[in-house]
Coordinates of C-alpha atoms in Angstrom, one line a residue:
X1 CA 0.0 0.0 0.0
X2 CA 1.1 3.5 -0.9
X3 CA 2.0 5.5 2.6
X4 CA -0.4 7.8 3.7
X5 CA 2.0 10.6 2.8
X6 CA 2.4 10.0 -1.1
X7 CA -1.3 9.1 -0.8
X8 CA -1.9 12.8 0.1
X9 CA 0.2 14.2 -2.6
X10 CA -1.3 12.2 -5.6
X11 CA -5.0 13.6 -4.5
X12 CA -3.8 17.3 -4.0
X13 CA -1.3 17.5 -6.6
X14 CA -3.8 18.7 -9.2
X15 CA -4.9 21.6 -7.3
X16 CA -1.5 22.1 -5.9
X17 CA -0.5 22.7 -9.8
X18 CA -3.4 25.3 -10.4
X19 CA -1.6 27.5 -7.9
X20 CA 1.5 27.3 -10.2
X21 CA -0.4 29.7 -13.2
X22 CA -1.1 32.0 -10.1
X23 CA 2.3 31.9 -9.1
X24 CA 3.6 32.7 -12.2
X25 CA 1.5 34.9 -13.2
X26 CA 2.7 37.1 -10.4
X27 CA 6.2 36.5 -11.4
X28 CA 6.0 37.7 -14.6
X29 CA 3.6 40.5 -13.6
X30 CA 6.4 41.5 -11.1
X31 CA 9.2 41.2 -13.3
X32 CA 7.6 43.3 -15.8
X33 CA 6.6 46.1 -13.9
X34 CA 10.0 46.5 -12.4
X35 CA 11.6 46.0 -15.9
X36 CA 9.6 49.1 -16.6
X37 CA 10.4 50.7 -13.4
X38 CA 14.2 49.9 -13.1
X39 CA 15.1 51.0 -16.5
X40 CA 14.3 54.9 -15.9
X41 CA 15.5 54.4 -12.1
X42 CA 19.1 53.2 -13.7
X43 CA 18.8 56.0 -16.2
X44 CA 18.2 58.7 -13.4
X45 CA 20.8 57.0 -11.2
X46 CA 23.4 57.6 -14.2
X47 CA 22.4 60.3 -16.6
X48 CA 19.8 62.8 -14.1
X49 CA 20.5 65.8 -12.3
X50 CA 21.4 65.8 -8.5
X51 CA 17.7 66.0 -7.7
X52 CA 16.7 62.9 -9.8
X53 CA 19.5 61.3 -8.5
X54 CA 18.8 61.7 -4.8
X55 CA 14.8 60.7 -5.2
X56 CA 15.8 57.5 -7.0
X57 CA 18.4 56.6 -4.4
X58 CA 15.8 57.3 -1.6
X59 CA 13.9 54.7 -3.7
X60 CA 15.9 52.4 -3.8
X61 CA 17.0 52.5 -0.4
X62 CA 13.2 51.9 0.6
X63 CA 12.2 49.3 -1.3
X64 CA 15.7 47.4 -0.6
X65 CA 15.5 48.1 3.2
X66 CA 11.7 47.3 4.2
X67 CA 10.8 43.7 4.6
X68 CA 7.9 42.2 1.5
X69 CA 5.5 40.7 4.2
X70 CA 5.1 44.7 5.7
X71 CA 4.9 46.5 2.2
X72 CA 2.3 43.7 1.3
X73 CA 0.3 44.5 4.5
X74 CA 1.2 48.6 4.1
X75 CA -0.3 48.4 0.5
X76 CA -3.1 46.3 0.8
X77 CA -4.3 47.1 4.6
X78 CA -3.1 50.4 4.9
X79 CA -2.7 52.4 1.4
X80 CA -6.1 50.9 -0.1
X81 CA -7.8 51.3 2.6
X82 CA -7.0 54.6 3.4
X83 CA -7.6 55.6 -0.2
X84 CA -10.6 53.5 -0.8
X85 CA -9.0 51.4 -3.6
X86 CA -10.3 48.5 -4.2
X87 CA -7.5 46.0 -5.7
X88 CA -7.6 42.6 -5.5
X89 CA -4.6 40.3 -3.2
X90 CA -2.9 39.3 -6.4
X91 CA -3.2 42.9 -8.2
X92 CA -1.4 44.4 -4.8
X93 CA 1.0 41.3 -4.6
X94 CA 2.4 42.1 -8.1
X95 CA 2.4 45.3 -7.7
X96 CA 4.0 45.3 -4.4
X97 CA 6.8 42.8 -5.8
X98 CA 7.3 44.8 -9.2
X99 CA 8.2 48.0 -6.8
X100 CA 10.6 45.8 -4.8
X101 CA 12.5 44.5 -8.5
X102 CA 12.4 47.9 -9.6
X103 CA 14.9 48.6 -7.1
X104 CA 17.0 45.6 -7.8
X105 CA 16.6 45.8 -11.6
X106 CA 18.0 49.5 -11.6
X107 CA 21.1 48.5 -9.9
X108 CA 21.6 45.8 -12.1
X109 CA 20.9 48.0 -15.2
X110 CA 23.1 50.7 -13.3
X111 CA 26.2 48.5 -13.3
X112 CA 25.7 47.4 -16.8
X113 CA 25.6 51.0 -18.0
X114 CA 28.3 52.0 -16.0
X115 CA 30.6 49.1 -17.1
X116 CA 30.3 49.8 -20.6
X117 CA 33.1 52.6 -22.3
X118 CA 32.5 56.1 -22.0
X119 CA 33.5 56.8 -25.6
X120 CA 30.7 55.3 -27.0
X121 CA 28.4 58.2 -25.3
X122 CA 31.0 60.8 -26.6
X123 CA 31.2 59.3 -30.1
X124 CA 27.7 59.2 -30.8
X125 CA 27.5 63.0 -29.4
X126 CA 30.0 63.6 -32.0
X127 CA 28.1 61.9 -34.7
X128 CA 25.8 64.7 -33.9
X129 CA 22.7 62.4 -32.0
X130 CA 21.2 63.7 -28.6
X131 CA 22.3 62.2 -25.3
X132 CA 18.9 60.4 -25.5
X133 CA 18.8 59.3 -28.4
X134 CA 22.7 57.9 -27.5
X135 CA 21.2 56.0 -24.7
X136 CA 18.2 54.5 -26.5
X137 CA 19.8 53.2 -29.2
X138 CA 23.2 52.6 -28.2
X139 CA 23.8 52.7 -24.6
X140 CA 20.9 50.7 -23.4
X141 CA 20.6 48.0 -25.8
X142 CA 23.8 46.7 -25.0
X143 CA 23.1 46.9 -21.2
X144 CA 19.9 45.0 -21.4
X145 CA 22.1 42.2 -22.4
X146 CA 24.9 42.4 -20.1
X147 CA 21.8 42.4 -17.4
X148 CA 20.7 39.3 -18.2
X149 CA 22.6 37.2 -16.2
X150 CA 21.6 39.1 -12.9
X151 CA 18.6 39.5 -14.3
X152 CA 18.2 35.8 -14.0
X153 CA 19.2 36.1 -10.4
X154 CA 16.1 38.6 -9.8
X155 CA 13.9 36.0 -11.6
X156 CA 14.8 33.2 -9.0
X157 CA 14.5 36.0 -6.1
X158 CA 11.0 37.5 -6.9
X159 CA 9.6 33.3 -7.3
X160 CA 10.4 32.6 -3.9
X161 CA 9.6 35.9 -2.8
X162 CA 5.8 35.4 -4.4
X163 CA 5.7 32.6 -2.1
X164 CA 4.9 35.2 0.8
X165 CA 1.7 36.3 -1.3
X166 CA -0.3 33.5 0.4
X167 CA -0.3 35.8 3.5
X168 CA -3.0 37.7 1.6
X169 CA -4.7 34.9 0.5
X170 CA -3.5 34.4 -3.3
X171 CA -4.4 31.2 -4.3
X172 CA -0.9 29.9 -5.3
X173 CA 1.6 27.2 -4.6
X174 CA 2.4 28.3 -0.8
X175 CA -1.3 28.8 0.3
X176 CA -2.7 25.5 -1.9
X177 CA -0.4 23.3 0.2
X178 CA -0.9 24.9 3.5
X179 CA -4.4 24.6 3.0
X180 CA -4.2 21.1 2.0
X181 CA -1.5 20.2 4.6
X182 CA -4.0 21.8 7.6
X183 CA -6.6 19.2 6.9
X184 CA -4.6 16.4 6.1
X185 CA -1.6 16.7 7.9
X186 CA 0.5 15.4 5.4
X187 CA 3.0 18.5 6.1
X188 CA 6.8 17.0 5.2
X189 CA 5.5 15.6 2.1
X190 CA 3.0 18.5 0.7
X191 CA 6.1 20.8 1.5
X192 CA 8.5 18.7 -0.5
X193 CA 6.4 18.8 -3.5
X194 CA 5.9 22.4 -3.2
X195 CA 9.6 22.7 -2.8
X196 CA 10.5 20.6 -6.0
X197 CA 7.7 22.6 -8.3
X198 CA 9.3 25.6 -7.0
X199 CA 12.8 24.2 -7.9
X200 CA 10.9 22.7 -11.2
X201 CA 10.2 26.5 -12.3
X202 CA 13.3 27.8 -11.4
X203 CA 15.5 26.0 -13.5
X204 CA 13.2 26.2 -16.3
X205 CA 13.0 30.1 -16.0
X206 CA 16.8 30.7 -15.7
X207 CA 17.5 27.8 -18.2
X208 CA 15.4 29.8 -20.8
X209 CA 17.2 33.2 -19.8
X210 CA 20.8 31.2 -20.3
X211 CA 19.6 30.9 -23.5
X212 CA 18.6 34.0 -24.2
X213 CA 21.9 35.1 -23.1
X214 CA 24.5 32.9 -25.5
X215 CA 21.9 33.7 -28.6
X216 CA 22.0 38.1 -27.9
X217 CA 25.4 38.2 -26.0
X218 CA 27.7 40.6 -27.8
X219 CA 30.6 39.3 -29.1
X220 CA 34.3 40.7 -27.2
X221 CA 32.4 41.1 -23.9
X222 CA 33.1 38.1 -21.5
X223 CA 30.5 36.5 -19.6

């Protein structure tokens, strides 16, 4: 006969899965927003006046320094509350992780800028192209794909981090098992297969990123 454990995880394993579109879903709603956001931050980090500079810092140091689990309770118990906005658990989770990646994404997009030459900003000035048009088409293309590789770092980061979404009652990996593993108290081996899906999407996400890395990766850079 099976053991009760493995028992527990056939049965539940189904609707253990359905939590994985949540999860990712968030992931990708997360890494997108902050994709938006940490490009400009970088930008302003770099290329904006003292001012500019300053009020992304000041964001970045926020985001970096204040725990997920209180910005998810500060956004969706506080902030919507006190403005009467009503957004869903998942809407405020993404968001709430896409503001947190913004502020990792920028530094990463920071350093690739500032590793790249400084002639190349100087020769396109003397080609007679603006400063932004420099950076949009010269500067930044090439940093998006020096980024990729801690890029793929963020990606691993903000999957466990959407783990602590359940705390708001997203329906997705972390909060399907616990919910299963209250009322059947099957803990170790719910957990374990929670663990390997997570593991399962984490090597599949930064496999697909290594490849996206060899097939844009500019040729005299090393990895």
């Amino acid at each position: 006969m099976m053991p009760e454990g493995l028992i527990a995880v056939f049965h539940a394993l189904p609707y253990i899965l359905q939590g994985s579109f949540v999860t990712i879903g968030i992931v990708l709603g997360a890494m997108g927003f902050g994709l938006a956001m940490g490009i400009p931050l970088a930008l302003g980090q770099v290329y904006g006046s003292p001012p500019v500079r300053v009020a992304a810092r000041i964001y970045v140091w926020f985001f970096r320094g204040v725990p997920l689990l209180v910005l998810l309770f500060l956004f969706y118990f506080g902030f919507c509350s006190l403005l009467d906005i009503n957004l869903s658990a998942f809407t405020v989770s993404v968001a709430v992780l896409g503001l947190i990646s913004a502020a990792y994404q920028s530094q990463i997009f920071r350093g690739a800028i500032a590793s790249l030459p400084a002639g190349q900003l100087k020769a396109a000035r003397a080609l007679g192209m603006s400063d932004a048009k420099a950076v949009w088409f010269i500067i930044l293309p090439q940093a998006l794909r020096l980024s990729i590789p801690a890029w793929s770092n963020e990606y691993s980061i903000v999957l466990k981090d959407s783990a602590v979404a359940y705390a708001l009652g997203v329906a997705e990996i972390m909060a399907r098992t616990h919910f299963v593993a209250t009322r059947t108290y099957q803990h170790l081996p719910l957990y374990l297969a929670a663990g390997t899906i997570y593991l399962i999407l984490t090597y599949v996400g930064t496999r697909g990123l290594r490849l996206l890395e060899n097939k844009v990766r500019i040729r005299g850079y090393s990895r």
